[in-house]
Coordinates of C-alpha atoms and ligand atoms in Angstrom, one line a residue:
Chain A
M1 CA -8.4 -28.8 0.3
T2 CA -5.7 -30.7 -1.5
H3 CA -3.0 -32.2 0.6
S4 CA 0.1 -31.4 -1.3
P5 CA 3.2 -31.3 0.9
L6 CA 4.0 -28.1 -1.0
A7 CA 2.9 -24.7 0.1
I8 CA 3.9 -23.1 -3.2
E9 CA 4.2 -24.8 -6.5
A10 CA 4.9 -22.4 -9.3
T11 CA 5.8 -23.3 -12.9
G12 CA 6.9 -21.0 -15.6
L13 CA 5.6 -17.7 -14.1
V14 CA 6.1 -14.8 -16.5
K15 CA 5.2 -11.2 -16.0
S16 CA 6.3 -8.4 -18.4
Y17 CA 6.0 -4.6 -18.1
G18 CA 6.3 -3.3 -21.6
E19 CA 9.8 -4.4 -22.8
T20 CA 10.9 -5.5 -19.3
R21 CA 10.4 -9.2 -18.5
A22 CA 10.2 -8.6 -14.8
V23 CA 9.7 -12.3 -14.2
D24 CA 10.8 -14.6 -16.9
G25 CA 9.8 -18.2 -16.3
V26 CA 10.1 -18.8 -12.5
D27 CA 9.6 -22.2 -11.0
L28 CA 9.4 -22.6 -7.3
A29 CA 8.6 -25.5 -4.9
V30 CA 8.3 -24.5 -1.3
R31 CA 7.6 -27.1 1.4
R32 CA 5.0 -26.5 4.1
G33 CA 6.6 -25.4 7.4
S34 CA 9.8 -24.1 5.8
V35 CA 11.4 -20.7 5.2
Y36 CA 12.2 -20.3 1.6
G37 CA 14.5 -17.5 0.6
V38 CA 14.3 -15.8 -2.8
L39 CA 17.6 -14.1 -3.1
G40 CA 18.4 -11.6 -5.7
P41 CA 19.7 -8.0 -6.3
N42 CA 17.4 -5.0 -6.7
G43 CA 15.3 -5.4 -9.9
A44 CA 15.7 -9.2 -10.1
G45 CA 11.9 -9.7 -10.0
K46 CA 11.4 -10.7 -6.4
T47 CA 8.5 -8.3 -5.7
T48 CA 6.8 -9.1 -8.9
T49 CA 7.0 -12.8 -8.1
I50 CA 5.5 -12.2 -4.6
R51 CA 2.7 -10.0 -6.1
M52 CA 1.7 -12.8 -8.4
L53 CA 1.7 -15.4 -5.7
A54 CA -0.3 -13.2 -3.4
T55 CA -2.9 -12.6 -6.2
L56 CA -2.2 -8.9 -6.6
I57 CA -1.3 -9.3 -10.2
R58 CA -2.0 -12.0 -12.8
P59 CA 0.8 -13.8 -14.4
D60 CA 1.1 -13.4 -18.2
A61 CA 2.0 -17.0 -18.5
G62 CA 2.7 -20.0 -16.2
S63 CA 0.7 -21.1 -13.2
A64 CA 1.0 -21.5 -9.5
R65 CA -0.8 -23.2 -6.6
V66 CA -0.5 -21.6 -3.2
M67 CA -1.6 -23.7 -0.2
G68 CA -3.3 -26.0 -2.8
H69 CA -5.2 -23.2 -4.5
D70 CA -4.7 -21.9 -8.0
I71 CA -3.6 -18.3 -7.9
V72 CA -5.9 -17.2 -10.7
D73 CA -8.9 -19.4 -10.5
E74 CA -9.1 -19.7 -6.7
A75 CA -7.7 -16.3 -5.8
D76 CA -10.1 -15.8 -2.9
A77 CA -9.0 -19.1 -1.3
V78 CA -5.4 -18.1 -1.7
R79 CA -6.1 -14.7 0.0
A80 CA -7.8 -16.4 2.9
A81 CA -4.6 -18.5 3.5
V82 CA -1.8 -16.0 3.1
S83 CA -0.7 -12.7 4.4
L84 CA 1.6 -10.2 2.8
T85 CA 4.2 -7.9 4.3
G86 CA 5.1 -5.8 1.3
Q87 CA 8.3 -4.1 0.5
L88 CA 6.8 -0.7 1.2
A89 CA 5.5 -0.9 4.8
S90 CA 2.0 -2.2 4.3
V91 CA 0.5 -0.3 7.2
D92 CA -1.5 2.9 7.2
E93 CA 0.7 5.8 8.2
D94 CA -2.1 8.1 9.1
L95 CA -3.5 5.8 11.8
T96 CA -2.1 4.7 15.1
G97 CA -0.5 1.3 15.6
R98 CA -3.5 0.2 17.6
E99 CA -6.0 1.4 14.9
N100 CA -4.1 -0.4 12.2
L101 CA -4.3 -3.7 13.9
T102 CA -7.9 -3.3 15.0
L103 CA -8.9 -2.3 11.5
L104 CA -7.3 -5.5 10.1
G105 CA -8.9 -7.6 12.8
R106 CA -12.3 -6.2 11.8
L107 CA -11.6 -6.8 8.1
L108 CA -10.6 -10.4 8.8
G109 CA -13.9 -11.0 10.5
L110 CA -13.2 -10.5 14.2
K111 CA -15.9 -8.7 16.2
R112 CA -15.0 -5.3 17.6
P113 CA -14.0 -6.5 21.2
A114 CA -12.0 -9.4 19.8
A115 CA -10.3 -7.2 17.3
K116 CA -9.3 -4.8 20.0
A117 CA -8.1 -7.5 22.3
R118 CA -6.0 -9.1 19.5
A119 CA -4.5 -5.7 18.7
A120 CA -3.5 -5.2 22.3
E121 CA -2.0 -8.7 22.5
L122 CA 0.1 -8.2 19.4
L123 CA 1.3 -4.7 20.4
D124 CA 2.5 -6.3 23.6
A125 CA 4.3 -9.2 22.0
F126 CA 6.0 -6.9 19.4
G127 CA 7.1 -4.4 22.0
L128 CA 4.8 -1.7 20.6
A129 CA 2.4 -1.2 23.6
E130 CA 4.0 2.1 24.5
A131 CA 3.7 3.4 21.0
A132 CA 0.2 2.0 20.4
G133 CA -1.6 5.4 20.4
R134 CA 0.9 7.2 18.2
L135 CA 0.5 7.7 14.5
V136 CA 2.6 5.3 12.5
K137 CA 4.2 8.0 10.5
H138 CA 6.0 8.9 13.7
Y139 CA 7.4 5.4 14.2
S140 CA 11.0 4.5 13.5
G141 CA 11.8 2.1 10.6
G142 CA 12.2 -0.8 13.0
M143 CA 8.9 -0.2 14.8
R144 CA 7.1 0.2 11.5
R145 CA 8.4 -3.1 10.3
R146 CA 7.4 -4.9 13.5
L147 CA 3.9 -3.4 13.3
D148 CA 3.8 -4.5 9.7
I149 CA 4.7 -8.1 10.6
A150 CA 2.2 -8.0 13.5
A151 CA -0.4 -6.8 11.0
S152 CA 0.3 -10.0 9.0
I153 CA -0.5 -12.3 11.8
V154 CA -3.7 -10.7 13.2
V155 CA -5.2 -13.9 12.0
T156 CA -2.5 -16.6 11.9
P157 CA -1.7 -17.2 8.2
E158 CA -0.8 -20.5 6.8
L159 CA 1.8 -18.9 4.6
M160 CA 3.4 -15.5 5.0
F161 CA 5.1 -13.4 2.2
L162 CA 7.8 -11.2 3.6
D163 CA 9.3 -8.9 1.0
E164 CA 12.6 -7.5 2.1
P165 CA 11.7 -7.3 5.8
T166 CA 14.9 -5.7 6.9
T167 CA 15.9 -3.5 4.0
G168 CA 16.8 -0.1 5.4
L169 CA 16.9 -1.2 9.0
D170 CA 19.8 -0.6 11.3
P171 CA 21.6 -3.8 12.6
R172 CA 19.8 -3.8 15.9
S173 CA 16.3 -3.5 14.3
R174 CA 17.4 -6.1 11.8
N175 CA 18.2 -8.5 14.6
Q176 CA 14.9 -7.9 16.2
V177 CA 13.0 -8.7 13.0
W178 CA 15.1 -11.9 12.5
E179 CA 14.2 -13.0 16.0
I180 CA 10.5 -12.5 15.2
I181 CA 10.9 -14.5 12.0
R182 CA 12.7 -17.3 13.9
A183 CA 9.8 -17.4 16.4
M184 CA 7.3 -17.6 13.6
V185 CA 9.2 -20.5 12.1
A186 CA 9.4 -22.3 15.4
E187 CA 5.6 -22.0 15.5
G188 CA 5.4 -23.7 12.1
T189 CA 4.5 -20.8 9.8
T190 CA 5.6 -21.2 6.2
I191 CA 7.4 -18.2 5.0
L192 CA 8.5 -17.0 1.6
L193 CA 11.2 -14.5 2.2
C194 CA 12.5 -12.2 -0.4
T195 CA 15.8 -10.5 0.3
Q196 CA 18.8 -8.9 -1.3
Y197 CA 20.9 -9.7 1.8
L198 CA 22.8 -12.9 1.3
E199 CA 23.4 -13.1 5.0
E200 CA 19.7 -12.9 5.7
A201 CA 18.9 -15.8 3.5
D202 CA 21.8 -17.8 4.9
Q203 CA 20.6 -17.1 8.5
L204 CA 16.9 -17.8 8.1
A205 CA 16.1 -19.9 5.0
D206 CA 16.1 -23.7 4.7
G207 CA 16.0 -23.5 0.9
I208 CA 17.0 -20.7 -1.4
A209 CA 16.3 -19.7 -5.0
V210 CA 18.8 -17.3 -6.4
I211 CA 17.1 -15.1 -9.0
D212 CA 18.5 -12.7 -11.4
H213 CA 16.8 -10.9 -14.4
G214 CA 13.6 -12.7 -13.6
R215 CA 15.0 -16.2 -13.7
V216 CA 16.0 -18.7 -11.1
I217 CA 19.7 -19.2 -11.7
A218 CA 20.3 -21.6 -8.8
E219 CA 18.4 -23.4 -6.2
G220 CA 19.1 -25.5 -3.1
T221 CA 19.9 -25.4 0.6
P222 CA 22.5 -22.8 1.6
G223 CA 24.9 -25.7 1.9
Q224 CA 24.2 -27.1 -1.5
L225 CA 24.6 -23.7 -3.1
K226 CA 27.9 -23.3 -1.5
A227 CA 29.0 -26.8 -2.6
S228 CA 27.9 -26.2 -6.1
V229 CA 30.4 -23.4 -6.6
G230 CA 33.3 -25.3 -5.0
S231 CA 33.8 -26.4 -1.5
G232 CA 35.5 -23.3 -0.3
A233 CA 36.9 -19.9 -0.6
L234 CA 40.2 -18.3 0.0
H235 CA 40.0 -15.3 2.4
V236 CA 42.9 -12.9 2.4
R237 CA 43.5 -9.9 4.7
L238 CA 46.1 -7.4 3.7
L239 CA 48.5 -5.4 5.8
H240 CA 47.9 -2.3 3.7
P241 CA 44.3 -1.7 2.3
D242 CA 45.8 0.4 -0.5
Q243 CA 47.3 -2.7 -2.0
R244 CA 43.9 -4.3 -2.5
P245 CA 43.6 -3.4 -6.2
E246 CA 46.9 -5.1 -6.8
A247 CA 45.9 -8.2 -4.8
E248 CA 42.6 -8.3 -6.6
Q249 CA 44.4 -8.4 -9.9
V250 CA 46.8 -11.2 -8.9
L251 CA 44.0 -13.4 -7.3
G252 CA 41.7 -12.8 -10.2
R253 CA 44.4 -14.0 -12.6
E254 CA 45.2 -17.0 -10.5
L255 CA 41.7 -18.2 -9.3
G256 CA 38.9 -16.2 -10.9
A257 CA 36.4 -13.5 -9.9
V258 CA 37.3 -11.8 -6.6
V259 CA 34.8 -10.5 -3.9
L260 CA 35.8 -7.3 -2.2
E261 CA 34.7 -7.6 1.4
P262 CA 33.3 -4.8 3.6
D263 CA 36.6 -4.7 5.4
P264 CA 38.7 -2.5 3.1
A265 CA 41.7 -4.7 3.7
A266 CA 39.9 -8.0 3.0
L267 CA 39.1 -9.9 -0.2
S268 CA 38.1 -13.4 -1.0
V269 CA 37.8 -15.7 -4.0
V270 CA 36.2 -19.0 -4.8
C271 CA 38.8 -21.8 -4.5
S272 CA 38.2 -25.5 -3.9
D273 CA 41.7 -26.6 -4.4
A274 CA 44.2 -26.0 -1.6
D275 CA 47.2 -26.4 -3.9
R276 CA 46.0 -23.7 -6.2
G277 CA 45.2 -21.6 -3.2
A278 CA 48.8 -22.0 -2.0
V279 CA 50.1 -21.0 -5.4
A280 CA 48.0 -17.9 -5.4
I281 CA 49.2 -16.9 -2.0
A282 CA 52.8 -17.4 -3.1
E283 CA 52.1 -15.3 -6.2
L284 CA 50.7 -12.5 -4.0
A285 CA 53.8 -12.5 -1.8
R286 CA 56.0 -12.5 -4.9
S287 CA 54.3 -9.5 -6.3
G288 CA 55.1 -7.5 -3.1
V289 CA 51.6 -7.5 -1.6
R290 CA 51.9 -7.8 2.2
I291 CA 49.5 -10.3 3.7
A292 CA 48.2 -10.0 7.3
D293 CA 46.5 -13.4 7.3
F294 CA 44.7 -15.8 5.0
S295 CA 42.4 -18.8 5.3
L296 CA 40.8 -21.4 3.1
G297 CA 37.2 -22.0 4.2
Q298 CA 33.6 -22.4 3.2
S299 CA 32.3 -19.9 0.6
S300 CA 29.8 -17.4 1.7
L301 CA 26.6 -16.6 -0.3
D302 CA 28.3 -13.5 -1.6
E303 CA 30.8 -15.7 -3.4
V304 CA 28.0 -18.0 -4.5
F305 CA 26.3 -15.0 -6.2
L306 CA 29.5 -14.0 -7.9
A307 CA 30.2 -17.5 -9.1
L308 CA 26.7 -17.8 -10.5
T309 CA 26.3 -14.4 -12.2
G310 CA 29.9 -13.3 -12.8
R311 CA 29.2 -10.1 -10.9
P312 CA 28.8 -9.3 -7.2
A313 CA 25.3 -8.9 -5.7
E314 CA 24.7 -5.1 -5.8
A315 CA 23.3 -4.7 -2.3
V316 CA 25.2 -5.2 0.9
P317 CA 23.8 -4.6 4.4
G318 CA 24.5 -1.0 5.4
E319 CA 23.7 0.5 2.0
P320 CA 21.6 3.6 1.8
D321 CA 18.2 3.1 3.3
R322 CA 15.6 2.6 0.6
I323 CA 12.6 2.3 2.8
E324 CA 13.2 5.5 4.6
E325 CA 13.8 7.2 1.3
E326 CA 10.5 6.1 -0.1
H327 CA 8.7 7.4 3.0
A328 CA 10.5 10.7 2.9
S329 CA 9.4 11.5 -0.7
Chain B
M1 CA 1.5 17.4 5.4
S2 CA 4.9 15.8 5.9
A3 CA 5.7 13.5 8.7
K4 CA 8.1 15.4 11.0
P5 CA 10.4 13.1 13.0
T6 CA 9.5 13.3 16.6
T7 CA 11.7 13.1 19.6
H8 CA 10.0 10.1 21.2
A9 CA 12.7 7.7 22.4
E10 CA 12.2 4.3 20.9
P11 CA 11.3 1.9 23.6
A12 CA 13.8 -0.8 24.0
F13 CA 12.6 -4.1 22.6
A14 CA 14.0 -7.6 22.7
A15 CA 11.8 -9.9 20.7
D16 CA 10.2 -12.2 23.2
E17 CA 10.0 -15.5 21.5
A18 CA 7.5 -16.9 23.9
A19 CA 5.2 -13.9 23.4
V20 CA 5.4 -14.0 19.7
R21 CA 4.8 -17.7 19.5
Q22 CA 1.8 -17.3 21.9
A23 CA 0.5 -14.5 19.7
L24 CA 0.8 -16.7 16.6
S25 CA -1.1 -19.6 18.1
S26 CA -3.9 -17.9 19.9
T27 CA -6.4 -16.8 17.2
P28 CA -8.6 -19.3 15.4
R29 CA -9.6 -18.0 12.0
P30 CA -13.0 -16.2 12.3
P31 CA -15.6 -16.5 9.6
K32 CA -15.1 -14.1 6.7
A33 CA -16.3 -10.5 7.3
S34 CA -19.5 -9.7 5.5
A35 CA -19.4 -7.3 2.6
L36 CA -21.3 -4.7 4.6
S37 CA -19.1 -5.0 7.7
A38 CA -15.9 -4.7 5.5
A39 CA -17.3 -1.6 3.8
L40 CA -18.3 0.0 7.1
T41 CA -14.8 -0.8 8.5
F42 CA -13.3 1.1 5.7
G43 CA -15.8 3.9 6.3
W44 CA -14.5 3.9 9.9
R45 CA -11.0 4.2 8.6
G46 CA -12.0 7.4 6.8
M47 CA -13.5 8.8 10.0
L48 CA -10.3 8.0 12.0
K49 CA -8.3 10.1 9.5
V50 CA -10.6 13.0 10.0
K51 CA -10.2 12.5 13.7
H52 CA -6.4 12.7 13.4
V53 CA -6.4 15.6 11.0
P54 CA -9.6 17.6 11.6
E55 CA -8.3 20.3 9.3
Q56 CA -9.6 18.2 6.5
L57 CA -13.1 19.3 7.4
L58 CA -12.1 22.9 6.5
D59 CA -12.5 22.2 2.8
V60 CA -16.0 21.1 3.4
T61 CA -17.0 23.9 5.7
I62 CA -15.2 27.1 4.8
T63 CA -15.7 26.9 1.0
P64 CA -19.5 26.5 1.2
V65 CA -19.7 29.3 3.7
M66 CA -17.7 31.5 1.3
F67 CA -20.0 30.5 -1.6
V68 CA -23.1 31.3 0.4
L69 CA -21.9 34.7 1.5
M70 CA -20.4 35.6 -1.9
F71 CA -23.4 34.7 -3.9
T72 CA -25.9 36.2 -1.5
Y73 CA -24.3 39.5 -1.0
L74 CA -22.1 40.0 -4.0
F75 CA -24.3 38.8 -6.8
G76 CA -27.7 38.6 -5.1
G77 CA -28.6 42.3 -5.6
A78 CA -27.4 42.2 -9.2
V79 CA -29.1 39.0 -10.4
A80 CA -32.4 38.9 -8.5
G81 CA -32.8 42.5 -7.4
S82 CA -32.8 41.7 -3.7
T83 CA -30.7 39.4 -1.5
G84 CA -33.6 37.8 0.3
E85 CA -35.3 36.6 -2.9
Y86 CA -32.0 35.4 -4.4
L87 CA -31.2 33.5 -1.3
D88 CA -34.4 31.5 -1.8
Y89 CA -33.4 30.7 -5.3
I90 CA -29.7 30.2 -4.8
L91 CA -29.4 28.3 -1.5
P92 CA -30.5 24.9 -2.8
G93 CA -28.2 25.6 -5.8
I94 CA -25.2 26.2 -3.6
L95 CA -26.0 23.1 -1.6
V96 CA -25.9 21.1 -4.9
M97 CA -22.7 22.8 -6.1
S98 CA -20.7 22.6 -2.9
V99 CA -21.5 18.9 -2.3
L100 CA -20.7 18.0 -5.9
F101 CA -17.4 19.9 -5.8
T102 CA -16.6 17.8 -2.7
T103 CA -16.9 14.6 -4.7
V104 CA -13.8 15.5 -6.7
Y105 CA -11.8 15.0 -3.5
S106 CA -13.0 11.4 -3.3
G107 CA -11.0 10.8 -6.5
V108 CA -8.0 12.6 -5.1
A109 CA -8.1 10.5 -2.0
V110 CA -8.2 7.2 -3.9
N111 CA -5.2 8.4 -6.0
T112 CA -3.3 9.4 -2.9
D113 CA -4.1 6.1 -1.2
L114 CA -2.7 4.1 -4.1
T115 CA 0.8 5.5 -3.5
K116 CA 0.9 3.9 -0.1
G117 CA 2.0 0.3 0.6
V118 CA -1.1 -0.4 2.7
V119 CA -3.2 -0.8 -0.5
D120 CA -1.3 -4.0 -1.3
R121 CA -2.3 -5.4 2.1
F122 CA -6.0 -4.4 1.5
R123 CA -5.9 -6.0 -1.9
S124 CA -4.4 -9.2 -0.5
L125 CA -7.2 -9.6 2.1
P126 CA -10.0 -12.1 1.7
I127 CA -12.7 -9.4 1.6
W128 CA -15.5 -8.2 -0.7
R129 CA -13.5 -6.7 -3.5
P130 CA -15.2 -3.2 -3.7
A131 CA -15.2 -2.8 0.1
P132 CA -12.2 -0.4 0.3
L133 CA -13.8 1.9 -2.3
V134 CA -17.4 1.7 -1.1
G135 CA -16.2 2.3 2.5
S136 CA -14.1 5.3 1.6
L137 CA -17.1 6.8 -0.3
L138 CA -19.4 6.0 2.6
G139 CA -16.9 7.9 4.8
D140 CA -16.9 10.8 2.2
S141 CA -20.7 10.8 2.4
V142 CA -20.3 12.0 5.9
R143 CA -18.3 14.9 4.6
Y144 CA -21.0 15.7 2.1
V145 CA -23.6 15.7 4.9
V146 CA -21.4 18.1 6.9
A147 CA -21.0 20.4 4.0
G148 CA -24.7 20.4 3.2
T149 CA -25.7 21.0 6.8
V150 CA -23.3 23.9 7.1
I151 CA -24.9 25.5 4.1
I152 CA -28.5 25.0 5.2
V153 CA -27.8 26.3 8.7
L154 CA -26.0 29.3 7.5
G155 CA -28.9 30.0 5.1
V156 CA -31.4 29.8 7.9
I157 CA -29.2 32.3 9.9
L158 CA -29.2 34.6 6.9
G159 CA -33.0 34.5 6.7
Y160 CA -33.7 31.5 4.4
R161 CA -36.9 29.7 5.4
P162 CA -37.6 26.4 3.4
G163 CA -41.3 26.1 2.8
A164 CA -41.3 22.4 3.7
G165 CA -39.4 23.0 6.9
V166 CA -36.8 20.8 8.5
V167 CA -38.3 17.7 6.7
G168 CA -37.9 19.4 3.4
A169 CA -34.4 20.5 4.1
V170 CA -33.3 17.0 5.2
A171 CA -35.0 15.4 2.2
A172 CA -33.2 17.8 -0.2
L173 CA -29.9 17.1 1.5
A174 CA -30.4 13.4 1.4
L175 CA -31.2 13.6 -2.4
V176 CA -28.0 15.6 -3.0
V177 CA -25.9 13.2 -1.0
V178 CA -27.3 10.2 -2.9
F179 CA -26.5 11.8 -6.2
A180 CA -23.0 12.8 -5.0
F181 CA -22.4 9.2 -4.0
G182 CA -23.2 8.1 -7.6
L183 CA -21.1 10.9 -9.1
S184 CA -18.1 10.2 -6.9
W185 CA -17.6 6.8 -8.6
V186 CA -16.8 8.8 -11.8
F187 CA -14.0 10.6 -9.8
T188 CA -12.7 7.4 -8.2
T189 CA -12.4 6.0 -11.7
L190 CA -10.5 9.1 -12.7
G191 CA -8.4 8.8 -9.5
L192 CA -7.3 5.4 -10.6
L193 CA -6.6 6.4 -14.2
L194 CA -4.6 9.5 -13.7
R195 CA -1.1 9.7 -12.3
S196 CA -1.1 12.3 -9.6
P197 CA -3.6 13.7 -7.1
N198 CA -3.1 17.1 -8.8
A199 CA -4.0 15.7 -12.2
V200 CA -7.2 14.2 -10.7
M201 CA -8.1 17.5 -9.0
N202 CA -7.6 19.5 -12.3
A203 CA -9.4 17.0 -14.5
G204 CA -12.2 16.7 -12.0
F205 CA -12.8 20.4 -11.7
M206 CA -12.5 20.8 -15.4
G207 CA -15.5 18.5 -15.7
I208 CA -17.6 19.6 -12.8
F209 CA -17.2 23.3 -13.2
P210 CA -18.8 23.8 -16.6
L211 CA -21.5 21.2 -15.8
T212 CA -22.4 23.2 -12.7
F213 CA -22.3 26.6 -14.3
L214 CA -24.3 25.3 -17.3
S215 CA -27.2 24.4 -15.0
N216 CA -29.9 26.3 -13.4
V217 CA -28.0 26.5 -10.1
F218 CA -27.2 30.2 -10.5
V219 CA -29.5 31.6 -13.2
D220 CA -32.9 31.1 -14.6
P221 CA -32.3 29.3 -17.9
A222 CA -35.1 31.3 -19.6
T223 CA -32.6 34.2 -19.8
L224 CA -30.1 32.1 -21.8
P225 CA -29.6 31.6 -25.6
A226 CA -31.7 28.8 -27.0
A227 CA -28.9 26.2 -27.5
L228 CA -27.6 26.7 -24.0
E229 CA -31.1 26.7 -22.6
A230 CA -31.7 23.3 -24.1
F231 CA -28.5 21.9 -22.6
V232 CA -29.3 23.4 -19.2
H233 CA -32.7 21.6 -19.2
V234 CA -31.3 18.2 -19.8
N235 CA -28.2 18.7 -17.5
P236 CA -28.8 16.3 -14.6
I237 CA -27.4 18.9 -12.2
S238 CA -30.2 21.2 -13.2
I239 CA -32.7 18.5 -12.5
L240 CA -31.0 17.8 -9.2
A241 CA -31.2 21.5 -8.3
T242 CA -34.8 21.7 -9.3
A243 CA -35.7 18.6 -7.3
S244 CA -33.8 20.0 -4.3
R245 CA -35.6 23.3 -4.5
G246 CA -38.9 21.5 -4.8
L247 CA -38.1 19.3 -1.8
M248 CA -37.2 22.4 0.3
E249 CA -40.4 24.1 -0.7
G250 CA -42.6 21.0 -0.6
T251 CA -43.4 21.3 -4.4
A252 CA -41.0 18.6 -5.7
E253 CA -42.1 16.6 -8.7
A254 CA -41.8 12.9 -8.4
A255 CA -40.4 12.7 -12.0
D256 CA -37.5 14.9 -11.1
I257 CA -36.6 12.9 -8.1
A258 CA -36.9 9.7 -10.1
I259 CA -34.5 11.1 -12.8
V260 CA -32.0 12.1 -10.2
L261 CA -32.1 8.7 -8.5
A262 CA -31.9 7.0 -11.9
V263 CA -28.8 9.0 -12.9
A264 CA -27.1 8.2 -9.6
A265 CA -27.9 4.5 -10.0
A266 CA -26.7 4.5 -13.6
L267 CA -23.4 6.2 -12.6
T268 CA -22.9 3.7 -9.9
I269 CA -23.7 0.7 -12.1
V270 CA -21.2 1.8 -14.8
F271 CA -18.4 3.3 -12.7
A272 CA -18.4 1.3 -9.5
P273 CA -17.4 -2.0 -11.3
L274 CA -15.0 0.0 -13.5
T275 CA -13.4 1.5 -10.4
T276 CA -13.2 -1.9 -8.7
R277 CA -11.5 -3.5 -11.7
L278 CA -9.0 -0.7 -11.9
Y279 CA -8.3 -0.8 -8.2
R280 CA -7.7 -4.5 -8.4
K281 CA -5.1 -4.1 -11.2
A282 CA -3.6 -0.8 -10.0
Ligands
ADP1 N1 4.5 -1.9 -12.1 C1 5.6 -1.9 -12.9 N2 5.7 -1.2 -14.0 C2 6.8 -1.3 -14.8 N3 7.9 -2.0 -14.5 C3 7.9 -2.7 -13.3 C4 6.8 -2.7 -12.5 N4 7.1 -3.5 -11.4 C5 8.3 -4.0 -11.6 N5 8.8 -3.5 -12.7 C6 10.2 -3.8 -13.3 O1 10.4 -5.2 -13.2 C7 11.7 -5.5 -12.8 C8 11.6 -6.3 -11.5 O2 11.1 -5.6 -10.4 P1 10.8 -6.1 -9.0 O3 10.0 -7.3 -9.1 O4 10.3 -5.0 -8.2 O5 12.3 -6.5 -8.5 P2 12.9 -6.7 -7.1 O6 11.7 -6.8 -6.1 O7 13.6 -8.0 -7.1 O8 13.7 -5.5 -6.8 C9 12.4 -4.2 -12.6 O9 13.1 -3.9 -13.8 C10 11.3 -3.2 -12.4 O10 11.7 -1.9 -12.9
MG2 MG1 11.4 -5.7 -4.5

């Protein structure tokens, strides 16, 4: 076993599907014991990257070492060190929660009694003891995700891949999953977390790679990313939501691309210069837009994404529920 | 079957950090599961599915029962002159046909499985690569045994008496199941190449139907035109039917049995690695 301080070192990973370059030269360096966020909108190439690193597909070009092992030449050693929680719930819907965990325990080499005991312990820890004997297809989205994560730690992995663990969950279930992820981090598990939720990466990750169209377009800590697009943002809340288009126009002209916030009366824009911010506010007032309040503060990752790509990240929390849709079809 | 939402209230859950951390730290990594143990575990998975949806066993019981009754009473009089005589000829044939038809469903099952996220997890486990497929076919073999047993028992109820008794019947069933195991690799390959479970079913039956009917399962080939007769003679399904009849009657020829086993082995050697490769890349 090599003792690189890195859990993942990827250089120039490429994967094409026909004309689509799903992943187009991705480099990653993930330290052991950290949570690394791969942040990007739907179709950016997150899942394809994870599938290469977890040895499910071979890269067309480039190479990577995961926990010190080459993903192509030492795929078995990689598999023995990692676990995967896929974007589609990676549990068997036609079995019960208990059967799922026991099955995985057996496949990972536990004897039958040990596999059963381990399943019971995990079901307890993840609040699924009561639902243990129920078929997974009758689980709620949150319960399914928790089982999915439990399934990934039947044998404690050195590195865990989490592909959009909270997509499609309601806010309460999302918080529960976040708490579980935090507990795993506290225990020292290295995690590669793919997400389209900027808030999720901000909350959980130590380092973030922003990817778009199969390429890493920015990398750093959440703080560095924010700093790289300017130290702050101007947040404005209007008295009348119907004046937002007008406000967007004025701020866009004065400061650059504007982010429309979930609050229909709020908008924000990257702005590192207080004087220019003040001018923009004055300009707003002059054009007849009524302002409820405004502040100049740190930029959020939403603004980071906008500044990097020139367009907003497509997905925001609370969007239609993709996981549930996939299960319903 | 679609998953109906149920009315179970979701139990309240607050992630218990201490419990999660405890769960993370408590298991030392056990030695890797052996190939056999992994395959058997996947076989167990197949059995659990039957346990949860026992209706699945209907395909493998009702259809063979229908075949036996239909061929014995509907065609028996016409083809062989009397139902009793025809039953002697046809029963081993129906055994072969029903079990071989069941193999198509193995391909359908693999195709259905692929649409589920759980396959990614299986493929990311440090286990013997073919284990999920071998295991699912081992589980299916249990279905073949059920189908075969139903046919033989029904035959006995209707008056069929194998000359070699129970031992002969068991030997014939075993031979058919071994051949079916080999053949089912062809359908799992198909299951990984085609897009939908329906396509697999259609293509599978398009292959297995003519092969079965152009064998000596139903009719004595001596009555056929020369070209067809030649084909029927070399059709492995004819040889399997002949060997099964022979085992039932205690008159089997070693050469026939050897050919059947060789064909089953050849199908496995060619199609098992092919299936495994396709599964890995799917
Ligand atoms: N198996 C596949 N066949 C064809 N195209 C694919 C396949 N997997 C992914 N893609 C394409 O590659 C791109 C990246 O997909 P993906 O990695 O799933 O993105 P993300 O996980 O970030 O949403 C998308 O355009 C997607 O349509
Ligand atoms: Mg994805």
